[in-house]
Every structure is written in C-alpha cells, then in structure tokens.
mmCIF file with all atom_site columns, C-alpha atoms in Angstrom:
data_model
loop_
_atom_site.group_PDB
_atom_site.id
_atom_site.type_symbol
_atom_site.label_atom_id
_atom_site.label_alt_id
_atom_site.label_comp_id
_atom_site.label_asym_id
_atom_site.label_entity_id
_atom_site.label_seq_id
_atom_site.pdbx_PDB_ins_code
_atom_site.Cartn_x
_atom_site.Cartn_y
_atom_site.Cartn_z
_atom_site.occupancy
_atom_site.B_iso_or_equiv
_atom_site.pdbx_formal_charge
_atom_site.auth_seq_id
_atom_site.auth_comp_id
_atom_site.auth_asym_id
_atom_site.auth_atom_id
_atom_site.pdbx_PDB_model_num
ATOM 1   C CA . UNK A 1 1   ? 52.531 -98.985  22.433 1.00 74.00 ? 1   UNK A CA 1
ATOM 2   C CA . UNK A 1 2   ? 50.048 -96.199  23.082 1.00 82.00 ? 2   UNK A CA 1
ATOM 3   C CA . UNK A 1 3   ? 46.309 -96.866  23.423 1.00 79.00 ? 3   UNK A CA 1
ATOM 4   C CA . UNK A 1 4   ? 45.704 -95.118  20.089 1.00 83.00 ? 4   UNK A CA 1
ATOM 5   C CA . UNK A 1 5   ? 48.186 -97.389  18.332 1.00 85.00 ? 5   UNK A CA 1
ATOM 6   C CA . UNK A 1 6   ? 46.555 -100.411 19.937 1.00 81.00 ? 6   UNK A CA 1
ATOM 7   C CA . UNK A 1 7   ? 43.146 -99.135  18.873 1.00 82.00 ? 7   UNK A CA 1
ATOM 8   C CA . UNK A 1 8   ? 44.312 -98.642  15.277 1.00 85.00 ? 8   UNK A CA 1
ATOM 9   C CA . UNK A 1 9   ? 45.965 -102.074 15.089 1.00 83.00 ? 9   UNK A CA 1
ATOM 10  C CA . UNK A 1 10  ? 42.845 -103.739 16.473 1.00 83.00 ? 10  UNK A CA 1
ATOM 11  C CA . UNK A 1 11  ? 40.754 -101.861 13.935 1.00 83.00 ? 11  UNK A CA 1
ATOM 12  C CA . UNK A 1 12  ? 42.985 -103.132 11.137 1.00 84.00 ? 12  UNK A CA 1
ATOM 13  C CA . UNK A 1 13  ? 42.769 -106.738 12.405 1.00 80.00 ? 13  UNK A CA 1
ATOM 14  C CA . UNK A 1 14  ? 39.439 -107.247 10.613 1.00 82.00 ? 14  UNK A CA 1
ATOM 15  C CA . UNK A 1 15  ? 38.282 -103.907 9.232  1.00 85.00 ? 15  UNK A CA 1
ATOM 16  C CA . UNK A 1 16  ? 35.411 -105.360 7.183  1.00 87.00 ? 16  UNK A CA 1
ATOM 17  C CA . UNK A 1 17  ? 33.959 -107.066 10.274 1.00 85.00 ? 17  UNK A CA 1
ATOM 18  C CA . UNK A 1 18  ? 34.294 -103.889 12.350 1.00 86.00 ? 18  UNK A CA 1
ATOM 19  C CA . UNK A 1 19  ? 32.720 -101.720 9.639  1.00 88.00 ? 19  UNK A CA 1
ATOM 20  C CA . UNK A 1 20  ? 30.033 -104.329 8.970  1.00 89.00 ? 20  UNK A CA 1
ATOM 21  C CA . UNK A 1 21  ? 29.150 -104.545 12.657 1.00 88.00 ? 21  UNK A CA 1
ATOM 22  C CA . UNK A 1 22  ? 29.063 -100.753 12.988 1.00 89.00 ? 22  UNK A CA 1
ATOM 23  C CA . UNK A 1 23  ? 26.877 -100.471 9.880  1.00 91.00 ? 23  UNK A CA 1
ATOM 24  C CA . UNK A 1 24  ? 24.458 -103.203 10.978 1.00 91.00 ? 24  UNK A CA 1
ATOM 25  C CA . UNK A 1 25  ? 24.059 -101.824 14.489 1.00 90.00 ? 25  UNK A CA 1
ATOM 26  C CA . UNK A 1 26  ? 23.529 -98.328  13.052 1.00 91.00 ? 26  UNK A CA 1
ATOM 27  C CA . UNK A 1 27  ? 20.816 -99.673  10.742 1.00 91.00 ? 27  UNK A CA 1
ATOM 28  C CA . UNK A 1 28  ? 19.271 -101.523 13.679 1.00 90.00 ? 28  UNK A CA 1
ATOM 29  C CA . UNK A 1 29  ? 19.033 -98.320  15.717 1.00 90.00 ? 29  UNK A CA 1
ATOM 30  C CA . UNK A 1 30  ? 17.753 -96.330  12.741 1.00 89.00 ? 30  UNK A CA 1
ATOM 31  C CA . UNK A 1 31  ? 15.034 -98.914  12.072 1.00 88.00 ? 31  UNK A CA 1
ATOM 32  C CA . UNK A 1 32  ? 13.872 -98.526  15.668 1.00 85.00 ? 32  UNK A CA 1
ATOM 33  C CA . UNK A 1 33  ? 13.600 -94.782  15.083 1.00 83.00 ? 33  UNK A CA 1
ATOM 34  C CA . UNK A 1 34  ? 11.582 -95.312  11.908 1.00 84.00 ? 34  UNK A CA 1
ATOM 35  C CA . UNK A 1 35  ? 8.851  -96.951  13.978 1.00 82.00 ? 35  UNK A CA 1
ATOM 36  C CA . UNK A 1 36  ? 8.064  -93.533  15.402 1.00 80.00 ? 36  UNK A CA 1
ATOM 37  C CA . UNK A 1 37  ? 7.533  -92.091  11.930 1.00 81.00 ? 37  UNK A CA 1
ATOM 38  C CA . UNK A 1 38  ? 5.242  -94.950  10.964 1.00 81.00 ? 38  UNK A CA 1
ATOM 39  C CA . UNK A 1 39  ? 3.238  -94.605  14.161 1.00 80.00 ? 39  UNK A CA 1
ATOM 40  C CA . UNK A 1 40  ? 2.915  -90.873  13.447 1.00 78.00 ? 40  UNK A CA 1
ATOM 41  C CA . UNK A 1 41  ? 1.596  -91.740  9.972  1.00 78.00 ? 41  UNK A CA 1
ATOM 42  C CA . UNK A 1 42  ? -0.835 -94.172  11.615 1.00 78.00 ? 42  UNK A CA 1
ATOM 43  C CA . UNK A 1 43  ? -2.224 -91.464  13.890 1.00 77.00 ? 43  UNK A CA 1
ATOM 44  C CA . UNK A 1 44  ? -2.388 -89.082  10.933 1.00 76.00 ? 44  UNK A CA 1
ATOM 45  C CA . UNK A 1 45  ? -4.418 -91.755  9.140  1.00 76.00 ? 45  UNK A CA 1
ATOM 46  C CA . UNK A 1 46  ? -6.785 -92.067  12.098 1.00 75.00 ? 46  UNK A CA 1
ATOM 47  C CA . UNK A 1 47  ? -7.349 -88.291  12.206 1.00 76.00 ? 47  UNK A CA 1
ATOM 48  C CA . UNK A 1 48  ? -7.869 -88.019  8.419  1.00 71.00 ? 48  UNK A CA 1
ATOM 49  C CA . UNK A 1 49  ? -4.778 -85.852  7.966  1.00 65.00 ? 49  UNK A CA 1
ATOM 50  C CA . UNK A 1 50  ? -2.733 -88.573  6.279  1.00 58.00 ? 50  UNK A CA 1
ATOM 51  C CA . UNK A 1 51  ? -0.854 -87.930  3.074  1.00 61.00 ? 51  UNK A CA 1
ATOM 52  C CA . UNK A 1 52  ? -2.033 -89.707  -0.051 1.00 57.00 ? 52  UNK A CA 1
ATOM 53  C CA . UNK A 1 53  ? -1.114 -93.339  -0.461 1.00 65.00 ? 53  UNK A CA 1
ATOM 54  C CA . UNK A 1 54  ? -1.022 -94.449  3.172  1.00 67.00 ? 54  UNK A CA 1
ATOM 55  C CA . UNK A 1 55  ? -3.725 -96.723  4.484  1.00 74.00 ? 55  UNK A CA 1
ATOM 56  C CA . UNK A 1 56  ? -3.933 -99.059  7.432  1.00 76.00 ? 56  UNK A CA 1
ATOM 57  C CA . UNK A 1 57  ? -2.731 -102.088 5.450  1.00 79.00 ? 57  UNK A CA 1
ATOM 58  C CA . UNK A 1 58  ? 0.335  -100.330 4.043  1.00 78.00 ? 58  UNK A CA 1
ATOM 59  C CA . UNK A 1 59  ? 1.306  -98.970  7.473  1.00 77.00 ? 59  UNK A CA 1
ATOM 60  C CA . UNK A 1 60  ? 0.983  -102.405 9.092  1.00 82.00 ? 60  UNK A CA 1
ATOM 61  C CA . UNK A 1 61  ? 2.995  -103.987 6.266  1.00 84.00 ? 61  UNK A CA 1
ATOM 62  C CA . UNK A 1 62  ? 5.676  -101.342 6.763  1.00 83.00 ? 62  UNK A CA 1
ATOM 63  C CA . UNK A 1 63  ? 5.802  -102.048 10.512 1.00 84.00 ? 63  UNK A CA 1
ATOM 64  C CA . UNK A 1 64  ? 6.186  -105.784 9.861  1.00 87.00 ? 64  UNK A CA 1
ATOM 65  C CA . UNK A 1 65  ? 8.904  -105.058 7.294  1.00 87.00 ? 65  UNK A CA 1
ATOM 66  C CA . UNK A 1 66  ? 10.757 -102.848 9.765  1.00 87.00 ? 66  UNK A CA 1
ATOM 67  C CA . UNK A 1 67  ? 10.518 -105.496 12.478 1.00 87.00 ? 67  UNK A CA 1
ATOM 68  C CA . UNK A 1 68  ? 11.926 -108.068 10.069 1.00 90.00 ? 68  UNK A CA 1
ATOM 69  C CA . UNK A 1 69  ? 14.691 -105.663 9.094  1.00 89.00 ? 69  UNK A CA 1
ATOM 70  C CA . UNK A 1 70  ? 15.565 -105.082 12.747 1.00 88.00 ? 70  UNK A CA 1
ATOM 71  C CA . UNK A 1 71  ? 15.844 -108.816 13.382 1.00 91.00 ? 71  UNK A CA 1
ATOM 72  C CA . UNK A 1 72  ? 18.079 -109.304 10.339 1.00 93.00 ? 72  UNK A CA 1
ATOM 73  C CA . UNK A 1 73  ? 20.346 -106.339 11.118 1.00 90.00 ? 73  UNK A CA 1
ATOM 74  C CA . UNK A 1 74  ? 20.670 -107.347 14.780 1.00 89.00 ? 74  UNK A CA 1
ATOM 75  C CA . UNK A 1 75  ? 21.541 -110.906 13.763 1.00 91.00 ? 75  UNK A CA 1
ATOM 76  C CA . UNK A 1 76  ? 24.173 -109.660 11.320 1.00 90.00 ? 76  UNK A CA 1
ATOM 77  C CA . UNK A 1 77  ? 25.584 -107.181 13.872 1.00 88.00 ? 77  UNK A CA 1
ATOM 78  C CA . UNK A 1 78  ? 25.947 -109.894 16.516 1.00 88.00 ? 78  UNK A CA 1
ATOM 79  C CA . UNK A 1 79  ? 27.520 -112.258 13.996 1.00 89.00 ? 79  UNK A CA 1
ATOM 80  C CA . UNK A 1 80  ? 30.020 -109.676 12.715 1.00 87.00 ? 80  UNK A CA 1
ATOM 81  C CA . UNK A 1 81  ? 30.880 -108.376 16.177 1.00 86.00 ? 81  UNK A CA 1
ATOM 82  C CA . UNK A 1 82  ? 31.554 -111.954 17.290 1.00 86.00 ? 82  UNK A CA 1
ATOM 83  C CA . UNK A 1 83  ? 33.892 -112.509 14.339 1.00 85.00 ? 83  UNK A CA 1
ATOM 84  C CA . UNK A 1 84  ? 35.696 -109.266 15.033 1.00 85.00 ? 84  UNK A CA 1
ATOM 85  C CA . UNK A 1 85  ? 35.934 -109.816 18.777 1.00 86.00 ? 85  UNK A CA 1
ATOM 86  C CA . UNK A 1 86  ? 37.318 -113.345 18.398 1.00 87.00 ? 86  UNK A CA 1
ATOM 87  C CA . UNK A 1 87  ? 39.913 -112.241 15.831 1.00 85.00 ? 87  UNK A CA 1
ATOM 88  C CA . UNK A 1 88  ? 41.051 -109.265 17.926 1.00 86.00 ? 88  UNK A CA 1
ATOM 89  C CA . UNK A 1 89  ? 41.236 -111.377 21.117 1.00 86.00 ? 89  UNK A CA 1
ATOM 90  C CA . UNK A 1 90  ? 43.293 -114.050 19.360 1.00 86.00 ? 90  UNK A CA 1
ATOM 91  C CA . UNK A 1 91  ? 45.620 -111.431 17.897 1.00 86.00 ? 91  UNK A CA 1
ATOM 92  C CA . UNK A 1 92  ? 46.224 -109.828 21.296 1.00 85.00 ? 92  UNK A CA 1
ATOM 93  C CA . UNK A 1 93  ? 46.668 -113.204 22.995 1.00 85.00 ? 93  UNK A CA 1
ATOM 94  C CA . UNK A 1 94  ? 49.159 -114.335 20.373 1.00 86.00 ? 94  UNK A CA 1
ATOM 95  C CA . UNK A 1 95  ? 51.184 -111.143 20.736 1.00 84.00 ? 95  UNK A CA 1
ATOM 96  C CA . UNK A 1 96  ? 51.266 -111.336 24.541 1.00 81.00 ? 96  UNK A CA 1
ATOM 97  C CA . UNK A 1 97  ? 52.199 -115.017 24.502 1.00 81.00 ? 97  UNK A CA 1
ATOM 98  C CA . UNK A 1 98  ? 54.877 -114.366 21.879 1.00 84.00 ? 98  UNK A CA 1
ATOM 99  C CA . UNK A 1 99  ? 56.304 -111.642 24.118 1.00 81.00 ? 99  UNK A CA 1
ATOM 100 C CA . UNK A 1 100 ? 56.311 -113.927 27.180 1.00 77.00 ? 100 UNK A CA 1
ATOM 101 C CA . UNK A 1 101 ? 57.927 -116.810 25.301 1.00 79.00 ? 101 UNK A CA 1
ATOM 102 C CA . UNK A 1 102 ? 60.577 -114.480 23.873 1.00 81.00 ? 102 UNK A CA 1
ATOM 103 C CA . UNK A 1 103 ? 61.850 -113.590 27.331 1.00 75.00 ? 103 UNK A CA 1
ATOM 104 C CA . UNK A 1 104 ? 64.501 -115.579 29.216 1.00 75.00 ? 104 UNK A CA 1
ATOM 105 C CA . UNK A 1 105 ? 62.991 -118.568 31.049 1.00 67.00 ? 105 UNK A CA 1
ATOM 106 C CA . UNK A 1 106 ? 63.840 -117.182 34.468 1.00 56.00 ? 106 UNK A CA 1
ATOM 107 C CA . UNK A 1 107 ? 61.713 -114.052 34.012 1.00 64.00 ? 107 UNK A CA 1
ATOM 108 C CA . UNK A 1 108 ? 59.119 -115.238 31.502 1.00 62.00 ? 108 UNK A CA 1
ATOM 109 C CA . UNK A 1 109 ? 56.131 -115.102 33.839 1.00 66.00 ? 109 UNK A CA 1
ATOM 110 C CA . UNK A 1 110 ? 55.098 -111.885 35.583 1.00 67.00 ? 110 UNK A CA 1
ATOM 111 C CA . UNK A 1 111 ? 55.696 -111.406 39.272 1.00 70.00 ? 111 UNK A CA 1
ATOM 112 C CA . UNK A 1 112 ? 53.779 -109.748 42.070 1.00 72.00 ? 112 UNK A CA 1
ATOM 113 C CA . UNK A 1 113 ? 54.915 -106.537 43.735 1.00 77.00 ? 113 UNK A CA 1
ATOM 114 C CA . UNK A 1 114 ? 56.843 -108.679 46.228 1.00 78.00 ? 114 UNK A CA 1
ATOM 115 C CA . UNK A 1 115 ? 58.696 -110.244 43.254 1.00 73.00 ? 115 UNK A CA 1
ATOM 116 C CA . UNK A 1 116 ? 57.061 -113.629 43.781 1.00 77.00 ? 116 UNK A CA 1
ATOM 117 C CA . UNK A 1 117 ? 56.110 -115.474 40.585 1.00 73.00 ? 117 UNK A CA 1
ATOM 118 C CA . UNK A 1 118 ? 52.434 -115.509 39.679 1.00 76.00 ? 118 UNK A CA 1
ATOM 119 C CA . UNK A 1 119 ? 50.968 -118.981 39.318 1.00 77.00 ? 119 UNK A CA 1
ATOM 120 C CA . UNK A 1 120 ? 50.596 -120.384 35.818 1.00 76.00 ? 120 UNK A CA 1
ATOM 121 C CA . UNK A 1 121 ? 46.816 -120.633 36.215 1.00 82.00 ? 121 UNK A CA 1
ATOM 122 C CA . UNK A 1 122 ? 46.544 -116.956 37.075 1.00 81.00 ? 122 UNK A CA 1
ATOM 123 C CA . UNK A 1 123 ? 48.705 -116.046 34.088 1.00 76.00 ? 123 UNK A CA 1
ATOM 124 C CA . UNK A 1 124 ? 46.396 -118.063 31.817 1.00 80.00 ? 124 UNK A CA 1
ATOM 125 C CA . UNK A 1 125 ? 43.354 -116.322 33.322 1.00 82.00 ? 125 UNK A CA 1
ATOM 126 C CA . UNK A 1 126 ? 44.984 -112.940 32.724 1.00 79.00 ? 126 UNK A CA 1
ATOM 127 C CA . UNK A 1 127 ? 45.787 -113.889 29.130 1.00 80.00 ? 127 UNK A CA 1
ATOM 128 C CA . UNK A 1 128 ? 42.157 -114.802 28.580 1.00 82.00 ? 128 UNK A CA 1
ATOM 129 C CA . UNK A 1 129 ? 40.535 -111.895 30.404 1.00 83.00 ? 129 UNK A CA 1
ATOM 130 C CA . UNK A 1 130 ? 42.956 -109.082 29.639 1.00 83.00 ? 130 UNK A CA 1
ATOM 131 C CA . UNK A 1 131 ? 42.991 -109.787 25.916 1.00 83.00 ? 131 UNK A CA 1
ATOM 132 C CA . UNK A 1 132 ? 39.199 -109.971 25.697 1.00 85.00 ? 132 UNK A CA 1
ATOM 133 C CA . UNK A 1 133 ? 38.601 -106.507 27.164 1.00 85.00 ? 133 UNK A CA 1
ATOM 134 C CA . UNK A 1 134 ? 40.237 -104.398 24.416 1.00 85.00 ? 134 UNK A CA 1
ATOM 135 C CA . UNK A 1 135 ? 38.420 -106.430 21.757 1.00 84.00 ? 135 UNK A CA 1
ATOM 136 C CA . UNK A 1 136 ? 35.113 -105.871 23.544 1.00 87.00 ? 136 UNK A CA 1
ATOM 137 C CA . UNK A 1 137 ? 35.938 -102.169 23.790 1.00 87.00 ? 137 UNK A CA 1
ATOM 138 C CA . UNK A 1 138 ? 36.232 -102.042 20.004 1.00 86.00 ? 138 UNK A CA 1
ATOM 139 C CA . UNK A 1 139 ? 32.789 -103.619 19.590 1.00 87.00 ? 139 UNK A CA 1
ATOM 140 C CA . UNK A 1 140 ? 31.318 -101.139 22.076 1.00 90.00 ? 140 UNK A CA 1
ATOM 141 C CA . UNK A 1 141 ? 33.032 -98.307  20.162 1.00 89.00 ? 141 UNK A CA 1
ATOM 142 C CA . UNK A 1 142 ? 31.290 -99.472  16.981 1.00 87.00 ? 142 UNK A CA 1
ATOM 143 C CA . UNK A 1 143 ? 27.976 -99.494  18.849 1.00 89.00 ? 143 UNK A CA 1
ATOM 144 C CA . UNK A 1 144 ? 28.607 -95.942  20.033 1.00 91.00 ? 144 UNK A CA 1
ATOM 145 C CA . UNK A 1 145 ? 29.108 -94.837  16.434 1.00 91.00 ? 145 UNK A CA 1
ATOM 146 C CA . UNK A 1 146 ? 25.661 -96.244  15.635 1.00 89.00 ? 146 UNK A CA 1
ATOM 147 C CA . UNK A 1 147 ? 24.092 -94.524  18.620 1.00 90.00 ? 147 UNK A CA 1
ATOM 148 C CA . UNK A 1 148 ? 25.626 -91.154  17.720 1.00 92.00 ? 148 UNK A CA 1
ATOM 149 C CA . UNK A 1 149 ? 24.414 -91.380  14.122 1.00 92.00 ? 149 UNK A CA 1
ATOM 150 C CA . UNK A 1 150 ? 20.949 -92.383  15.298 1.00 90.00 ? 150 UNK A CA 1
ATOM 151 C CA . UNK A 1 151 ? 20.859 -89.514  17.796 1.00 89.00 ? 151 UNK A CA 1
ATOM 152 C CA . UNK A 1 152 ? 21.821 -87.033  15.076 1.00 91.00 ? 152 UNK A CA 1
ATOM 153 C CA . UNK A 1 153 ? 19.119 -88.373  12.741 1.00 90.00 ? 153 UNK A CA 1
ATOM 154 C CA . UNK A 1 154 ? 16.572 -88.245  15.576 1.00 88.00 ? 154 UNK A CA 1
ATOM 155 C CA . UNK A 1 155 ? 17.539 -84.680  16.477 1.00 89.00 ? 155 UNK A CA 1
ATOM 156 C CA . UNK A 1 156 ? 17.233 -83.676  12.826 1.00 90.00 ? 156 UNK A CA 1
ATOM 157 C CA . UNK A 1 157 ? 13.747 -85.167  12.621 1.00 87.00 ? 157 UNK A CA 1
ATOM 158 C CA . UNK A 1 158 ? 12.780 -83.418  15.850 1.00 87.00 ? 158 UNK A CA 1
ATOM 159 C CA . UNK A 1 159 ? 14.083 -80.091  14.527 1.00 90.00 ? 159 UNK A CA 1
ATOM 160 C CA . UNK A 1 160 ? 11.997 -80.477  11.383 1.00 88.00 ? 160 UNK A CA 1
ATOM 161 C CA . UNK A 1 161 ? 8.870  -81.243  13.428 1.00 84.00 ? 161 UNK A CA 1
ATOM 162 C CA . UNK A 1 162 ? 9.236  -78.488  16.040 1.00 88.00 ? 162 UNK A CA 1
ATOM 163 C CA . UNK A 1 163 ? 12.473 -76.641  16.883 1.00 91.00 ? 163 UNK A CA 1
ATOM 164 C CA . UNK A 1 164 ? 11.158 -75.333  20.218 1.00 93.00 ? 164 UNK A CA 1
ATOM 165 C CA . UNK A 1 165 ? 10.310 -78.805  21.524 1.00 90.00 ? 165 UNK A CA 1
ATOM 166 C CA . UNK A 1 166 ? 13.740 -79.967  20.367 1.00 90.00 ? 166 UNK A CA 1
ATOM 167 C CA . UNK A 1 167 ? 15.427 -77.151  22.299 1.00 92.00 ? 167 UNK A CA 1
ATOM 168 C CA . UNK A 1 168 ? 13.188 -77.862  25.276 1.00 93.00 ? 168 UNK A CA 1
ATOM 169 C CA . UNK A 1 169 ? 14.405 -81.449  25.188 1.00 90.00 ? 169 UNK A CA 1
ATOM 170 C CA . UNK A 1 170 ? 18.107 -81.035  24.504 1.00 90.00 ? 170 UNK A CA 1
ATOM 171 C CA . UNK A 1 171 ? 18.946 -77.940  26.576 1.00 93.00 ? 171 UNK A CA 1
ATOM 172 C CA . UNK A 1 172 ? 17.915 -79.565  29.894 1.00 93.00 ? 172 UNK A CA 1
ATOM 173 C CA . UNK A 1 173 ? 19.605 -82.789  28.787 1.00 92.00 ? 173 UNK A CA 1
ATOM 174 C CA . UNK A 1 174 ? 22.866 -80.938  28.105 1.00 91.00 ? 174 UNK A CA 1
ATOM 175 C CA . UNK A 1 175 ? 22.525 -79.225  31.493 1.00 94.00 ? 175 UNK A CA 1
ATOM 176 C CA . UNK A 1 176 ? 22.112 -82.530  33.293 1.00 94.00 ? 176 UNK A CA 1
ATOM 177 C CA . UNK A 1 177 ? 25.143 -84.003  31.489 1.00 90.00 ? 177 UNK A CA 1
ATOM 178 C CA . UNK A 1 178 ? 27.216 -80.954  32.436 1.00 92.00 ? 178 UNK A CA 1
ATOM 179 C CA . UNK A 1 179 ? 26.023 -81.104  36.068 1.00 92.00 ? 179 UNK A CA 1
ATOM 180 C CA . UNK A 1 180 ? 26.796 -84.820  36.399 1.00 91.00 ? 180 UNK A CA 1
ATOM 181 C CA . UNK A 1 181 ? 30.293 -84.308  34.960 1.00 88.00 ? 181 UNK A CA 1
ATOM 182 C CA . UNK A 1 182 ? 30.935 -81.366  37.269 1.00 87.00 ? 182 UNK A CA 1
ATOM 183 C CA . UNK A 1 183 ? 29.716 -83.227  40.341 1.00 89.00 ? 183 UNK A CA 1
ATOM 184 C CA . UNK A 1 184 ? 31.510 -86.470  39.450 1.00 86.00 ? 184 UNK A CA 1
ATOM 185 C CA . UNK A 1 185 ? 34.851 -84.649  39.732 1.00 78.00 ? 185 UNK A CA 1
ATOM 186 C CA . UNK A 1 186 ? 33.930 -83.503  43.243 1.00 78.00 ? 186 UNK A CA 1
ATOM 187 C CA . UNK A 1 187 ? 32.744 -86.967  44.264 1.00 76.00 ? 187 UNK A CA 1
ATOM 188 C CA . UNK A 1 188 ? 35.962 -88.632  43.091 1.00 68.00 ? 188 UNK A CA 1
#
C-alpha cells in the first residue's frame, strides 16, 4: 500500500475527529492572531485615533473573551486529536497483527538481516511504536493546515495594513527558505 493510500485510509478512520481537530487548532491559531488586532485598537484608543465604539473596557473584555476562546479551542483540539490518534493507532495495530497472525507459524514474526527471529518483546515494541507514528503524523498534518490558514490570514492583514512592509517581511523570508533548502542538499 502506498503512503497516499495509507494517508487516505487513516483520514477515513475518524474523519469527524480529524476535521474537528484541524478546525479547533485553526481557530486557536486565528484567535492568537486576533490579539494583535485588539492591541492595535488599544494603541489607537490611547492615541485618540480609535474608531467609534471602542473604549478601554470593551477592548479588555474582548481580550478576556479571546483568551477564553483560545483555552476552549485548545482543549477541544487536544481532545479530538487524542481520539483520532488512538483510533488510527488501534486500526494500524489491528491490521499489522492480523497480517502477522495470518502467516504460517514458522514465519509469523519478522527476522533480522541475518535471518534470526526477532524477540517477541521487540516485536511488541515495534507494534506499539511503529503504529503510533503514522497516527501522530496525521495529527501534525492537521496542525499544519491550521498554521497555513493562519499564515494566509496574517499575510492578508499585513497586505491591507502596508504592502511594502509585507514584501519587506516575506521576500527575505522566502530567500532564507530557498537558501536553507539549497544548502541542505549540499550538506546531505
């Protein structure tokens, strides 16, 4: 089975938990970004250039509300990612164990390169560790979706504030990413 097929099957194991975790972590990151807008409104208020309707009490209440929202979304993201990760790990473990038990008894357990059987304890450790990694990768993939969405929203806000500062930020950043990728190939 190819990695893409494995990825798709793991995604289908509990799609609502994966989507819920991705949504909650995206909201968590977006709520962090909203703090910057509220702090900007606070400084606008201090310099008397605030828009109508904002005062110190409403800005503080909004900051408290955002902090509460961040706590709730982080709690839900951790809860949903745990549900998803456990389900995906169990699914992978069941499939691997089913494959091992379906083989003839003489070749059921894997062997080393020297064709010596691997101890039962090591096989159990591999079942535990090797099935947990793909499930964790799926959770990290969901987190990356949230980070990408948050970065796009942040870049959009920056473009609306000042396009030149945005270019001055992202052009050197893109150059550094390109340089690191180019040099990492030489280092390897």
